[in-house]
mmCIF file of N, CA and C in Angstrom:
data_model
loop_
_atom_site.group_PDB
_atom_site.id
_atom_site.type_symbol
_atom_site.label_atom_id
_atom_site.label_comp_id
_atom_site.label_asym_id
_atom_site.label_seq_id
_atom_site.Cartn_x
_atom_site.Cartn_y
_atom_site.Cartn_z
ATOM 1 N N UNK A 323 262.208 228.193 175.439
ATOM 2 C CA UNK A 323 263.364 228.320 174.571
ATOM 3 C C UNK A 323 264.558 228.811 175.373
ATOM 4 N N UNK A 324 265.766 228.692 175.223
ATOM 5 C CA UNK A 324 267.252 229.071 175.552
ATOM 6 C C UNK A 324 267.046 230.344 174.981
ATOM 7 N N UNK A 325 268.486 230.808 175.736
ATOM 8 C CA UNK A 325 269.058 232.246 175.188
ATOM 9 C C UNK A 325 269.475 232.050 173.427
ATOM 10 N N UNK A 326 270.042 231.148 173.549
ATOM 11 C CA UNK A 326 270.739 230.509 171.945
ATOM 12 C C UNK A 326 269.749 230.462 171.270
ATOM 13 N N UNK A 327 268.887 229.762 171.164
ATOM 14 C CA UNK A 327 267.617 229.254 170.291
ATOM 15 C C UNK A 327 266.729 230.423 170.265
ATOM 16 N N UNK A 328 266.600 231.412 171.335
ATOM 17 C CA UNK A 328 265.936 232.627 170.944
ATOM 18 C C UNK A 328 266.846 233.652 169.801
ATOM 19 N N UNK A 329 268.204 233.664 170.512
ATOM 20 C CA UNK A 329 269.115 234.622 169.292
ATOM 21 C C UNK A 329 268.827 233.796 168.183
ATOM 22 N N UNK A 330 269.034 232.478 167.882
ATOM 23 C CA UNK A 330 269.146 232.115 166.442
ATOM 24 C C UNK A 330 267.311 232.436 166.241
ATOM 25 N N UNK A 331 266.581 231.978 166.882
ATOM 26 C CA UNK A 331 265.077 232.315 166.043
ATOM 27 C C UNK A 331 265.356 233.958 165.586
ATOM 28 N N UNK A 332 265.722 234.854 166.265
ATOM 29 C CA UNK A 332 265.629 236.115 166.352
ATOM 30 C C UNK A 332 266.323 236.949 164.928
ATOM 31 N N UNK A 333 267.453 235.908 164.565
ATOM 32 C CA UNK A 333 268.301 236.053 163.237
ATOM 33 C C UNK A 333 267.486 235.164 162.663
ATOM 34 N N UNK A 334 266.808 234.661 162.663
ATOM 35 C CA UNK A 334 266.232 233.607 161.443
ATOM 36 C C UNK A 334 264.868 234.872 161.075
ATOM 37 N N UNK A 335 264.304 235.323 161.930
ATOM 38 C CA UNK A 335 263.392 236.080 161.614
ATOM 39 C C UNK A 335 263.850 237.430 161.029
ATOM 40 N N UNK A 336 264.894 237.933 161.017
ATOM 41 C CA UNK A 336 266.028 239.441 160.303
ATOM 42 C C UNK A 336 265.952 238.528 159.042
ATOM 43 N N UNK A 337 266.627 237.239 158.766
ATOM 44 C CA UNK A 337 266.590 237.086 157.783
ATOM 45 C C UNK A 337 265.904 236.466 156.578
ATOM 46 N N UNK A 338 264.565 236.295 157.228
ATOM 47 C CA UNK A 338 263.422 236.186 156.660
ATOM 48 C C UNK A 338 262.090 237.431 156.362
ATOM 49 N N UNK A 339 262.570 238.474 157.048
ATOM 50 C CA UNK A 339 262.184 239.765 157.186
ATOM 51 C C UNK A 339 260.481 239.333 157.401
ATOM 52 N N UNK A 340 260.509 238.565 158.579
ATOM 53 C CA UNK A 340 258.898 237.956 158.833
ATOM 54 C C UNK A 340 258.875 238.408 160.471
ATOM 55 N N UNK A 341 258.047 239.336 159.945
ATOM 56 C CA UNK A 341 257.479 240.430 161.908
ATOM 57 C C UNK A 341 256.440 239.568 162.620
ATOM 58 N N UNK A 342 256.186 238.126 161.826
ATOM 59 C CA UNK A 342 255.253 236.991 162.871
ATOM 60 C C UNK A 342 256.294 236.453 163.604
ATOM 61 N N UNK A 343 257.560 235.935 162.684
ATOM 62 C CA UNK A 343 258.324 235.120 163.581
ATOM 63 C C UNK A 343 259.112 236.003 165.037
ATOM 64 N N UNK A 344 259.419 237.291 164.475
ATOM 65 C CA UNK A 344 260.223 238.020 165.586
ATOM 66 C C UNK A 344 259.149 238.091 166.511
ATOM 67 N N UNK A 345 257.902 238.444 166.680
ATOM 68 C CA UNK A 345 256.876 239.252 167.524
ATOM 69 C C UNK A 345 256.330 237.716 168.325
ATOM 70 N N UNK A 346 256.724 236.738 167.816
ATOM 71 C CA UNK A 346 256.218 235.718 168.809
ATOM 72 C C UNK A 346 257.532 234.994 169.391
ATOM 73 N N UNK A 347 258.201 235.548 169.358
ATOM 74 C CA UNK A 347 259.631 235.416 170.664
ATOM 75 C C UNK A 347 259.174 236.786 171.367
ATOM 76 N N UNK A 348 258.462 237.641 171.690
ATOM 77 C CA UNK A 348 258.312 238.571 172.780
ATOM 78 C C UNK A 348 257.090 237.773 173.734
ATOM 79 N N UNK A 349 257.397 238.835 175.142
ATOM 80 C CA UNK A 349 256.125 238.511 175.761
ATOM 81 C C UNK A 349 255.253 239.799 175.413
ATOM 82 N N UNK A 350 253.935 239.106 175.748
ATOM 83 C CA UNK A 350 252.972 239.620 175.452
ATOM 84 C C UNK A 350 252.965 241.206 175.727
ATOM 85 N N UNK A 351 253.549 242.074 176.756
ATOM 86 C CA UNK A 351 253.990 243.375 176.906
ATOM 87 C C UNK A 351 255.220 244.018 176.954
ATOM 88 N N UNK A 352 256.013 243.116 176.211
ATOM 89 C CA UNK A 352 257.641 243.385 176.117
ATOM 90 C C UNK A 352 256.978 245.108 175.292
ATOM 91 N N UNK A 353 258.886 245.463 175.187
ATOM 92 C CA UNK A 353 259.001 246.746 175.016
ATOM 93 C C UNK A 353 260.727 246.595 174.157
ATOM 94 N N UNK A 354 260.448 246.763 172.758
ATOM 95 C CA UNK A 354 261.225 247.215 171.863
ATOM 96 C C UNK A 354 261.405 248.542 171.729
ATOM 97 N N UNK A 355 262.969 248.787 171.676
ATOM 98 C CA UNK A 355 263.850 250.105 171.962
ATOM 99 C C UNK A 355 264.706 250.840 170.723
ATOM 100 N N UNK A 356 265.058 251.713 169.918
ATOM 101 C CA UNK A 356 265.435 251.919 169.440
ATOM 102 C C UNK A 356 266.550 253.147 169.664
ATOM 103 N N UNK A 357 267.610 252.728 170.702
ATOM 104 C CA UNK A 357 267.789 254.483 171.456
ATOM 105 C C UNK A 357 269.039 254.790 170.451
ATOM 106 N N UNK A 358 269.245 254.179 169.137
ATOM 107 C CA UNK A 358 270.016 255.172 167.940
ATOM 108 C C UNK A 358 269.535 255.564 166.780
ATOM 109 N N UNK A 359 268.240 255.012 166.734
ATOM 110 C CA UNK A 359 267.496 254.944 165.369
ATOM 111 C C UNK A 359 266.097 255.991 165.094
ATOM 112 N N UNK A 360 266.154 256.610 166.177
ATOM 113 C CA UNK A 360 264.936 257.998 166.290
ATOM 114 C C UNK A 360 263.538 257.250 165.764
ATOM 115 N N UNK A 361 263.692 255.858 165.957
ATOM 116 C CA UNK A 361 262.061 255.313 165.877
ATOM 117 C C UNK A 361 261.384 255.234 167.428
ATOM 118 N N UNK A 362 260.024 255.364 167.275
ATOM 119 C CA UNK A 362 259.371 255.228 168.450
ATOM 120 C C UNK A 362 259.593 253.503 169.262
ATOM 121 N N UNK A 363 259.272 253.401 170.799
ATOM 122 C CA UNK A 363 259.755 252.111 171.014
ATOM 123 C C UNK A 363 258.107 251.562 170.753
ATOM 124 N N UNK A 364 258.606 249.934 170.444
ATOM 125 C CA UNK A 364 257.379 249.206 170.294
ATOM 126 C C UNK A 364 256.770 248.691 171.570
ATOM 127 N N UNK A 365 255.884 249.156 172.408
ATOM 128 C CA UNK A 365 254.919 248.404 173.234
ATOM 129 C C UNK A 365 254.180 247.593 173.350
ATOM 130 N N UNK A 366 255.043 246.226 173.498
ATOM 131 C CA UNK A 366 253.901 244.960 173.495
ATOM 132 C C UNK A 366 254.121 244.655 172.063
ATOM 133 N N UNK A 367 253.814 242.585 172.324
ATOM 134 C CA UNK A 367 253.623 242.361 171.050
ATOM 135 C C UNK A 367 253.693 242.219 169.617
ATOM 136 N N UNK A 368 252.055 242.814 169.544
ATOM 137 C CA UNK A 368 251.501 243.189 168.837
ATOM 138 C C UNK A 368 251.995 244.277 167.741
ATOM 139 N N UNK A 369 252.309 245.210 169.261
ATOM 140 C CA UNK A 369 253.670 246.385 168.235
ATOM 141 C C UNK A 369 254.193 246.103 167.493
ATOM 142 N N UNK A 370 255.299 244.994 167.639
ATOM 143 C CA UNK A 370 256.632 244.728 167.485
ATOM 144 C C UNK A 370 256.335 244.054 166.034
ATOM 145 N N UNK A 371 254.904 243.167 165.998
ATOM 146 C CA UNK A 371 254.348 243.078 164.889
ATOM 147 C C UNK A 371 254.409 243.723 163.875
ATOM 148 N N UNK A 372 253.411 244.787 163.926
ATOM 149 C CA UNK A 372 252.982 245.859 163.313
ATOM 150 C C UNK A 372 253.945 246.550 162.805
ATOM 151 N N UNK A 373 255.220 247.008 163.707
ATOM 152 C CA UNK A 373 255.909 247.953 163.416
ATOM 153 C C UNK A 373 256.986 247.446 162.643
ATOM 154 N N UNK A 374 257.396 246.007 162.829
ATOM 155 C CA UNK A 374 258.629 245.307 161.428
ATOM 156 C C UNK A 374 257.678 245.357 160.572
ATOM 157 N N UNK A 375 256.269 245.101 160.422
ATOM 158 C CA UNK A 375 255.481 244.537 159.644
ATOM 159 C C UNK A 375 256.025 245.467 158.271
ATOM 160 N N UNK A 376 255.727 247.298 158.868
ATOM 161 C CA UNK A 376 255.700 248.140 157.943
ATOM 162 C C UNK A 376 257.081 248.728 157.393
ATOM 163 N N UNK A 377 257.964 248.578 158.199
ATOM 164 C CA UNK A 377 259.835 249.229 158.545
ATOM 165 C C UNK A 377 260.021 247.903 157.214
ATOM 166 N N UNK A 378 259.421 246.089 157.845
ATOM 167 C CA UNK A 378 260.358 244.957 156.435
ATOM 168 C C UNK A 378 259.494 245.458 155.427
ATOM 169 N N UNK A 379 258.066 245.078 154.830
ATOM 170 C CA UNK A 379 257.050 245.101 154.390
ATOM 171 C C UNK A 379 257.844 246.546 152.992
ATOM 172 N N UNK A 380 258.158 247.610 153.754
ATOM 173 C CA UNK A 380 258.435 248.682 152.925
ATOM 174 C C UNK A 380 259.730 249.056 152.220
ATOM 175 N N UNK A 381 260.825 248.064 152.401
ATOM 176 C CA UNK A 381 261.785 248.548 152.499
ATOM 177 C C UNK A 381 262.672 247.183 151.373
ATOM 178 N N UNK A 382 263.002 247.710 150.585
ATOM 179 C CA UNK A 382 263.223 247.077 148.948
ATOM 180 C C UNK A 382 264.847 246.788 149.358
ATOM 181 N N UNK A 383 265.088 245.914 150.000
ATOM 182 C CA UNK A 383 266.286 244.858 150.342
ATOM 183 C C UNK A 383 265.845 243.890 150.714
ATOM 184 N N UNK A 384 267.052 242.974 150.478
ATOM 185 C CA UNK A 384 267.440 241.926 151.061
ATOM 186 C C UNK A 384 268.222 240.966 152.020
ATOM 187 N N UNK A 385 267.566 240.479 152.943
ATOM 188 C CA UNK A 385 269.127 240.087 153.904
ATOM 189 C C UNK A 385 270.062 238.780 153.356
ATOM 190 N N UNK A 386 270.862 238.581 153.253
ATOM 191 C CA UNK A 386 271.629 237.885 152.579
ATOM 192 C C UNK A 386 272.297 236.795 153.744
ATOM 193 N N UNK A 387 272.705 237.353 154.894
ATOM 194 C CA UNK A 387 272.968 236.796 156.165
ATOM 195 C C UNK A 387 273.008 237.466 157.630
ATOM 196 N N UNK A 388 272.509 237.029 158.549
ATOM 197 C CA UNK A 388 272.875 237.721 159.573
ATOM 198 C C UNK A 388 273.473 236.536 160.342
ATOM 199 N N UNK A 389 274.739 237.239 160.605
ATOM 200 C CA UNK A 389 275.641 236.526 161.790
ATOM 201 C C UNK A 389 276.285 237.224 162.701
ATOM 202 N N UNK A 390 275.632 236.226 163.757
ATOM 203 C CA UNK A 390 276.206 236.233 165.202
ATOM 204 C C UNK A 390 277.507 236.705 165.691
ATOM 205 N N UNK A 391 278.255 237.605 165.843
ATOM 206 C CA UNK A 391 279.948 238.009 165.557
ATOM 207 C C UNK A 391 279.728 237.263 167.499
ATOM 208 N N UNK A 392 279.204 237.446 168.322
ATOM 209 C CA UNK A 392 279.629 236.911 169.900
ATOM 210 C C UNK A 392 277.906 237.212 170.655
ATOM 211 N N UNK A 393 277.843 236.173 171.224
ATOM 212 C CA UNK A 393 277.232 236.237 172.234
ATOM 213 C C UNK A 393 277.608 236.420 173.672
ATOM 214 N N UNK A 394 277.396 237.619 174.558
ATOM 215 C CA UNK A 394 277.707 237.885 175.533
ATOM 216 C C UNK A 394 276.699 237.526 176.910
ATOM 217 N N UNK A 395 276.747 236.879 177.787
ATOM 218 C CA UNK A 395 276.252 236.582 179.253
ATOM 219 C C UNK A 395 276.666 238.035 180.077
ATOM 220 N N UNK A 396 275.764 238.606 180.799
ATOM 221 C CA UNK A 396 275.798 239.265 181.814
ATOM 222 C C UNK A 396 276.096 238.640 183.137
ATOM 223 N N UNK A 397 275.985 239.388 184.165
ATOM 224 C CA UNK A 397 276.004 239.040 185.456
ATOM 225 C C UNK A 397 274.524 238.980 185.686
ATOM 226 N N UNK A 398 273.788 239.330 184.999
ATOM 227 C CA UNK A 398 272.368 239.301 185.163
ATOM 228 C C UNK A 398 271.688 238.058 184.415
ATOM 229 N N UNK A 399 271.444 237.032 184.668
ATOM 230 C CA UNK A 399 271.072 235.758 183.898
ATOM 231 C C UNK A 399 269.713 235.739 183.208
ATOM 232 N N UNK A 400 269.034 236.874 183.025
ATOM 233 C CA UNK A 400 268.151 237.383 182.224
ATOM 234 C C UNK A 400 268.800 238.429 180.562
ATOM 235 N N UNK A 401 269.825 238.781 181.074
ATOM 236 C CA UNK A 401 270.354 239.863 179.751
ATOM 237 C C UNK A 401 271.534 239.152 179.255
ATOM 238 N N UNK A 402 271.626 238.967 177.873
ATOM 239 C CA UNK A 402 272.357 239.145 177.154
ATOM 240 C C UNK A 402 272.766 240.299 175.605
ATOM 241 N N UNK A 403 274.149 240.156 175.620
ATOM 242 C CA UNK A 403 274.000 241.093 174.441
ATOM 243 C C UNK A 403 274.609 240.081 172.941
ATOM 244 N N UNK A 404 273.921 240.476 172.013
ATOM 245 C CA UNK A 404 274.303 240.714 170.928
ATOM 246 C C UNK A 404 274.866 240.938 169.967
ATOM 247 N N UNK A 405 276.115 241.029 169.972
ATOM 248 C CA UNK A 405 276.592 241.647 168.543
ATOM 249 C C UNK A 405 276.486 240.934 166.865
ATOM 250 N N UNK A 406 276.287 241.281 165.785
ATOM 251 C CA UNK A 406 275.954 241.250 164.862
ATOM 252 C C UNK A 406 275.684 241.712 163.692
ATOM 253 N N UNK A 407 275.918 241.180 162.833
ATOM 254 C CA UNK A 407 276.359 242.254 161.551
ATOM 255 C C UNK A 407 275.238 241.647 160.309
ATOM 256 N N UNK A 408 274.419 242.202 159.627
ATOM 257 C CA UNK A 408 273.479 241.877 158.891
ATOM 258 C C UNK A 408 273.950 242.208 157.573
ATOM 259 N N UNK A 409 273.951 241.259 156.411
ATOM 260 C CA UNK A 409 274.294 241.723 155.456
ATOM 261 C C UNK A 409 273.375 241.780 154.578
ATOM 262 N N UNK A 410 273.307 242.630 153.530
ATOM 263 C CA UNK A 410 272.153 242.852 153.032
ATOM 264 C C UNK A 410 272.809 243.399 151.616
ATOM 265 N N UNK A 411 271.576 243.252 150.638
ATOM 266 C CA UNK A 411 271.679 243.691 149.020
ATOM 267 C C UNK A 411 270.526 244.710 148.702
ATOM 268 N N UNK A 412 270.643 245.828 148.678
ATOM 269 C CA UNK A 412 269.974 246.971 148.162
ATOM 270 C C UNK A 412 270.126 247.430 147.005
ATOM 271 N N UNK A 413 269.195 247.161 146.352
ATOM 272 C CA UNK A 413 269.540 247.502 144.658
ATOM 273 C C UNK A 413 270.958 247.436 143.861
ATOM 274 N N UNK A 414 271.155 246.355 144.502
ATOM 275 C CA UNK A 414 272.082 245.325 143.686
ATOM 276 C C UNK A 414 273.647 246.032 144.764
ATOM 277 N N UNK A 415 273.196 246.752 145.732
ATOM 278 C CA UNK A 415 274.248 247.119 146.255
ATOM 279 C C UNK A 415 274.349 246.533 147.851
ATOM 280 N N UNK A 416 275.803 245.772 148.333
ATOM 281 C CA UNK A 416 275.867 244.980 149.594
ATOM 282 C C UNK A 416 276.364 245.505 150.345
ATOM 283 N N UNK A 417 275.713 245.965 151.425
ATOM 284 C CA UNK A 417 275.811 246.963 152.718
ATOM 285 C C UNK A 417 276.101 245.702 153.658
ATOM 286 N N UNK A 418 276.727 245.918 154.981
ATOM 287 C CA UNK A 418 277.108 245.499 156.042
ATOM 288 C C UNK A 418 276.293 246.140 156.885
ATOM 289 N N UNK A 419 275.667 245.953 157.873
ATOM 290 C CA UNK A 419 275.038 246.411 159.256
ATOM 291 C C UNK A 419 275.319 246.305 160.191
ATOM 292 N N UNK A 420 276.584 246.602 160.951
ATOM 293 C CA UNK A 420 276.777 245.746 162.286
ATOM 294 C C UNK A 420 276.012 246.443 163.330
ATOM 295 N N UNK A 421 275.900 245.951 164.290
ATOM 296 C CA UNK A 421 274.937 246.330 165.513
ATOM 297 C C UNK A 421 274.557 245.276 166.681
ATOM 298 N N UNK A 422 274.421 245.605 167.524
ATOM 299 C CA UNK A 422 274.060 245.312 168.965
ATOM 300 C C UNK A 422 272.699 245.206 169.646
ATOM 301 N N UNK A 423 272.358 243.829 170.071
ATOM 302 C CA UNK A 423 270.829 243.385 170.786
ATOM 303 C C UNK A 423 271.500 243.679 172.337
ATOM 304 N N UNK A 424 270.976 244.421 172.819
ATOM 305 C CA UNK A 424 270.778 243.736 174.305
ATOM 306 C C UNK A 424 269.383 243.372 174.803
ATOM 307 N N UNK A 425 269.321 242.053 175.139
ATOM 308 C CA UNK A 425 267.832 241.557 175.176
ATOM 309 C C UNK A 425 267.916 240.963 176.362
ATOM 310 N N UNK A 426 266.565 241.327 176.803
ATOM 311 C CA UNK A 426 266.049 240.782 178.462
ATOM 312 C C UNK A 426 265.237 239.899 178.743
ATOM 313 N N UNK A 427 265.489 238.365 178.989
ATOM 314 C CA UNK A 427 264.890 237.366 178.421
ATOM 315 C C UNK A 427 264.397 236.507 179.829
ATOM 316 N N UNK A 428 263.368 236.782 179.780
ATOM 317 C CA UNK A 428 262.438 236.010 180.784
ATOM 318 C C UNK A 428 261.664 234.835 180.372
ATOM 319 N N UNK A 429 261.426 233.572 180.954
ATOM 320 C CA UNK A 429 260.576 232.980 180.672
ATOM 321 C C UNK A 429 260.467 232.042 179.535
ATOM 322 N N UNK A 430 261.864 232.195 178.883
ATOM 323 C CA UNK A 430 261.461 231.956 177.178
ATOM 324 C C UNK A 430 261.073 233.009 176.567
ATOM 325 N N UNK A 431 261.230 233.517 176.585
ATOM 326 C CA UNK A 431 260.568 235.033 176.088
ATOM 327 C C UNK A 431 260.738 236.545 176.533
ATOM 328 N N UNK A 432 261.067 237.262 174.774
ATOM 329 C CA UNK A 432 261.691 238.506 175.341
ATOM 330 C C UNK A 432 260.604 239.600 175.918
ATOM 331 N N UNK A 433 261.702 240.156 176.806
ATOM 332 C CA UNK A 433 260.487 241.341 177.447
ATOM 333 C C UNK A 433 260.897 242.179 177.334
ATOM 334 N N UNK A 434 262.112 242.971 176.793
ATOM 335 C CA UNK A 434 263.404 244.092 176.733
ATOM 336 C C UNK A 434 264.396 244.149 175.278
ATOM 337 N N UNK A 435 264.012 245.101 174.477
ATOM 338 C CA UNK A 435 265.052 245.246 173.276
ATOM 339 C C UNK A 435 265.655 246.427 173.708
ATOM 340 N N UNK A 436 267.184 246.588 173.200
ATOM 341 C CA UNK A 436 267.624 247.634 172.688
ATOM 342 C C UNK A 436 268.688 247.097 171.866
ATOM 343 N N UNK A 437 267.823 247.967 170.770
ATOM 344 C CA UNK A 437 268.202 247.613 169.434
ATOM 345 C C UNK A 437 269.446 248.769 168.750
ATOM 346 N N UNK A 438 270.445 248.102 168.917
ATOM 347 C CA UNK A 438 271.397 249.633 168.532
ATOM 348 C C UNK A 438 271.845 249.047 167.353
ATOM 349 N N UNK A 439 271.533 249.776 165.851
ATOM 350 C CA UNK A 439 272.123 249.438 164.699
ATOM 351 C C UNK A 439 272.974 251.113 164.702
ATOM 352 N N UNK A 440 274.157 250.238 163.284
ATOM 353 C CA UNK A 440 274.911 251.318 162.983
ATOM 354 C C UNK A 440 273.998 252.525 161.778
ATOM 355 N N UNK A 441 273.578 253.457 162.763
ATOM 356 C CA UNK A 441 272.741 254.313 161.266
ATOM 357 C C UNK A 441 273.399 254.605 160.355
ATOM 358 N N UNK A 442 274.635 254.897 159.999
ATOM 359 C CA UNK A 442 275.541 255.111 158.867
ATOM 360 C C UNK A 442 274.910 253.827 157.696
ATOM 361 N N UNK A 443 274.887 252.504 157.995
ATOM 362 C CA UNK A 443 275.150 251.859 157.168
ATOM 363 C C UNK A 443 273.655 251.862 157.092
ATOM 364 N N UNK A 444 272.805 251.940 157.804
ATOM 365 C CA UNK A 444 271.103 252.206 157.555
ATOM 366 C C UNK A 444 271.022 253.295 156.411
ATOM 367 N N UNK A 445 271.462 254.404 156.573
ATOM 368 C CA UNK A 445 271.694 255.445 155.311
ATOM 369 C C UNK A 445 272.180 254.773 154.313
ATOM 370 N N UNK A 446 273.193 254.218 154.358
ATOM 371 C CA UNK A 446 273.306 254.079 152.855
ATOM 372 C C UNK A 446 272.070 252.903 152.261
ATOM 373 N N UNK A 447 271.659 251.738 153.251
ATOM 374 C CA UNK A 447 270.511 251.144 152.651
ATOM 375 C C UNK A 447 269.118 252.142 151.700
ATOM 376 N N UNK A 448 269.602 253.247 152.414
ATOM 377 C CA UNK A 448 268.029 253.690 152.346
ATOM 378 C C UNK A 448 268.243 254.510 151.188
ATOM 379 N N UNK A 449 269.262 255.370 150.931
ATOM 380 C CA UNK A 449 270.310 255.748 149.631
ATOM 381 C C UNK A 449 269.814 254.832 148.668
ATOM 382 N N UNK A 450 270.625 253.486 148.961
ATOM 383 C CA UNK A 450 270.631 253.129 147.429
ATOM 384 C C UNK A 450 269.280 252.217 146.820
ATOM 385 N N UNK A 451 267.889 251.801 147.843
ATOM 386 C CA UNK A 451 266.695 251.911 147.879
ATOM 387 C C UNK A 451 265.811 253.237 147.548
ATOM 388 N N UNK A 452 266.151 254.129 147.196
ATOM 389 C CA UNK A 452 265.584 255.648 147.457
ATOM 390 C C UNK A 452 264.842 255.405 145.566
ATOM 391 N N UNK A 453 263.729 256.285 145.718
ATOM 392 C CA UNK A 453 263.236 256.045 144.330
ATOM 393 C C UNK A 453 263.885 257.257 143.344
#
């Protein structure tokens, strides 16, 4: 797969909230990052599985769209970044998410997340989801 065709699988899987489709664009020991979101990183996989499995699986929204605001090329022809804004409906209420991939893409396949969302707008998801 391309850099392109991995970002768009990568938003097709945010907005299908399906942790099969994201976890099989990694390689087999990639390493998902979370260095604004105080979640543990995912190791491998399988993780990356497991761990949207329970974060989408639990979490009473909807994505409505995620779009691409720019795709950025490094000097490094393995990394690109991300930017992107996820929109979403939480109990009837429409939050914005913007945030930043930088992903390290070997092979067809990722081996490197850092996943920087805006936590502000994560709070209020989780606000207006709250029982």
């Amino acid at each position: 797969m391309s850099i392109d065709e991995i970002v768009t699988a990568y938003h097709a899987a945010m907005l299908h909230k399906s942790p099969d489709e994201l976890a099989d664009l990694y390689a087999e020991d990639a390493l998902h990052e979370f260095p604004f979101g105080g979640l543990p990183p995912f190791e491998g996989r399988e993780a990356v599985r497991t761990g949207y499995r329970a974060m989408w699986g639990g979490s009473a929204f909807e994505a409505e769209e995620v779009r691409r605001v720019a795709l950025h090329r490094t000097t490094d022809p393995e990394v690109v970044v991300v930017e992107q804004n996820t929109h979403v409906v939480a109990a009837g209420q429409r939050v914005t998410v913007p945030g930043l991939l930088v992903l390290r893409i070997r092979n067809g396949r990722i081996i490197h997340t850092r996943d920087y969302m805006d936590t502000s707008a994560i709070s209020q998801v989780r606000a207006a989801t709250a029982p």
